[in-house]
């Protein structure tokens, strides 16, 4: 199961998936990938119990948490299902893996473009890949809208959740 910010989730639905993976002929384990921005009011309350900081309106300040969303969710799943749970917060190395040849060449090309932009006095810009070309893009353009997972892509992946 995958939990992302674009699609709010219900704890009961998560527990149903977990329970559905246990029994005769089942794998007897469940893996849930949780984006730190995944949204659920019950989990936010659990985070507050763990001491997560809140803003003036009582909303959890996720960027300043010392406890992870995964930790809170794991505890809630174990409480509701009786299944032993563990949470793992991946570091940068586990998230990224080893760089491929493409990654190395891409990083070099981005770096070269950044140097060219500095030499040309192009500030307030970022190097970006458009098609196969590395181009200068104004930061205002890059920040104009958030890139999110299209809901239909999430629905396609949902068939593999269990």
Coordinates of C-alpha atoms in Angstrom, one line a residue:
X1 CA 0.0 0.0 0.0
X2 CA 1.2 3.5 -0.8
X3 CA 0.0 6.6 1.1
X4 CA 0.6 10.0 -0.6
X5 CA -0.4 13.6 0.1
X6 CA -2.7 13.8 -2.9
X7 CA -5.0 11.1 -1.7
X8 CA -6.2 11.4 2.0
X9 CA -6.5 8.0 3.6
X10 CA -8.6 6.3 6.4
X11 CA -6.8 4.3 9.1
X12 CA -9.6 1.6 8.8
X13 CA -8.8 1.2 5.1
X14 CA -5.1 0.7 5.9
X15 CA -5.9 -1.8 8.6
X16 CA -8.2 -3.7 6.2
X17 CA -5.4 -4.0 3.7
X18 CA -3.0 -5.2 6.5
X19 CA -5.5 -7.8 7.8
X20 CA -6.2 -9.0 4.3
X21 CA -2.6 -10.0 3.8
X22 CA -2.7 -12.5 6.7
X23 CA -4.1 -16.0 6.8
X24 CA -3.7 -19.3 5.0
X25 CA -2.2 -18.9 1.5
X26 CA -1.4 -15.2 2.2
X27 CA 2.1 -13.7 2.6
X28 CA 1.6 -12.9 6.3
X29 CA 3.2 -9.5 6.0
X30 CA 2.3 -6.1 4.7
X31 CA 4.5 -3.2 3.5
X32 CA 3.1 0.3 3.5
X33 CA 5.1 3.1 1.9
X34 CA 4.1 6.4 3.6
X35 CA 5.0 9.9 2.2
X36 CA 5.6 12.3 5.1
X37 CA 2.9 14.5 3.6
X38 CA 0.2 11.8 3.7
X39 CA -3.0 13.2 5.3
X40 CA -5.2 11.8 8.0
X41 CA -6.7 13.7 11.0
X42 CA -6.4 10.7 13.3
X43 CA -2.7 10.4 12.6
X44 CA -2.3 14.1 13.2
X45 CA -3.8 13.7 16.6
X46 CA -1.4 10.8 17.3
X47 CA 1.5 13.0 16.2
X48 CA 0.3 15.7 18.7
X49 CA 0.3 13.0 21.4
X50 CA 3.9 12.3 20.5
X51 CA 4.7 16.0 20.9
X52 CA 4.7 17.2 17.3
X53 CA 4.8 21.0 17.1
X54 CA 1.6 22.7 16.0
X55 CA 0.8 26.2 14.5
X56 CA -1.5 28.8 15.9
X57 CA -4.5 26.9 14.5
X58 CA -3.5 23.5 15.9
X59 CA -2.2 22.0 12.6
X60 CA 0.8 19.8 12.9
X61 CA 4.0 21.4 11.6
X62 CA 5.3 18.4 9.7
X63 CA 8.6 20.0 8.8
X64 CA 9.6 20.4 12.4
X65 CA 8.5 17.0 13.7
X66 CA 10.9 14.8 15.7
X67 CA 8.7 11.8 15.3
X68 CA 7.7 10.4 11.9
X69 CA 4.3 9.9 10.4
X70 CA 5.3 6.3 9.8
X71 CA 6.0 5.8 13.5
X72 CA 2.6 7.2 14.5
X73 CA 0.8 5.1 11.8
X74 CA 2.7 1.9 12.8
X75 CA 1.5 2.3 16.4
X76 CA -2.1 2.9 15.3
X77 CA -2.1 -0.1 13.0
X78 CA -0.7 -2.4 15.8
X79 CA -3.3 -1.1 18.2
X80 CA -6.2 -1.8 15.8
X81 CA -5.1 -5.0 14.1
X82 CA -3.0 -6.7 16.8
X83 CA -0.4 -7.3 14.2
X84 CA 3.2 -6.5 15.2
X85 CA 4.4 -3.5 13.3
X86 CA 7.7 -1.8 12.7
X87 CA 8.5 1.5 11.0
X88 CA 11.6 2.3 9.1
X89 CA 12.5 5.9 8.1
X90 CA 14.7 5.7 5.0
X91 CA 17.7 8.0 4.8
X92 CA 18.9 9.8 1.7
X93 CA 21.1 6.8 0.6
X94 CA 18.3 4.3 0.8
X95 CA 15.9 6.6 -1.0
X96 CA 18.2 7.3 -3.9
X97 CA 20.2 4.2 -4.4
X98 CA 23.4 4.1 -6.4
X99 CA 23.6 6.6 -9.2
X100 CA 23.2 5.2 -12.7
X101 CA 25.2 6.3 -15.7
X102 CA 22.3 8.6 -16.7
X103 CA 22.3 10.2 -13.2
X104 CA 26.1 11.0 -13.4
X105 CA 25.9 12.5 -16.9
X106 CA 22.7 14.4 -16.0
X107 CA 24.3 15.9 -12.9
X108 CA 27.3 16.9 -14.9
X109 CA 25.1 18.6 -17.6
X110 CA 23.1 20.4 -15.0
X111 CA 26.3 21.6 -13.3
X112 CA 27.7 22.9 -16.6
X113 CA 24.5 24.8 -17.4
X114 CA 24.6 26.3 -13.9
X115 CA 28.2 27.6 -14.5
X116 CA 27.1 29.0 -17.9
X117 CA 24.2 30.8 -16.3
X118 CA 26.5 32.4 -13.7
X119 CA 29.0 33.4 -16.4
X120 CA 26.1 35.0 -18.4
X121 CA 24.7 36.8 -15.3
X122 CA 21.5 34.8 -15.4
X123 CA 20.4 34.8 -11.8
X124 CA 17.1 33.8 -10.4
X125 CA 17.2 30.8 -12.8
X126 CA 17.6 27.1 -12.5
X127 CA 18.9 24.4 -14.8
X128 CA 16.3 22.0 -16.0
X129 CA 15.8 19.2 -18.4
X130 CA 13.3 19.9 -21.2
X131 CA 13.1 17.0 -23.6
X132 CA 16.8 16.1 -24.1
X133 CA 18.1 19.7 -23.6
X134 CA 19.3 21.4 -20.4
X135 CA 17.8 24.8 -20.3
X136 CA 17.6 27.9 -18.0
X137 CA 14.2 28.3 -16.4
X138 CA 13.2 31.3 -14.2
X139 CA 12.5 30.3 -10.6
X140 CA 9.1 31.9 -10.8
X141 CA 8.1 29.6 -13.6
X142 CA 9.5 26.5 -11.8
X143 CA 7.6 27.4 -8.6
X144 CA 4.3 28.4 -10.3
X145 CA 2.6 25.2 -9.5
X146 CA 3.2 22.1 -7.5
X147 CA 3.7 18.8 -9.3
X148 CA 1.5 16.1 -7.8
X149 CA 0.7 12.5 -8.6
X150 CA -2.2 12.4 -11.0
X151 CA -5.1 10.6 -9.3
X152 CA -5.6 8.2 -12.2
X153 CA -1.9 7.0 -11.8
X154 CA -2.6 6.4 -8.1
X155 CA -5.7 4.4 -8.9
X156 CA -3.7 2.3 -11.4
X157 CA -1.3 1.4 -8.6
X158 CA -4.0 0.7 -6.1
X159 CA -4.7 -2.7 -7.7
X160 CA -1.4 -3.9 -6.3
X161 CA -2.1 -2.8 -2.7
X162 CA -3.5 -6.1 -1.6

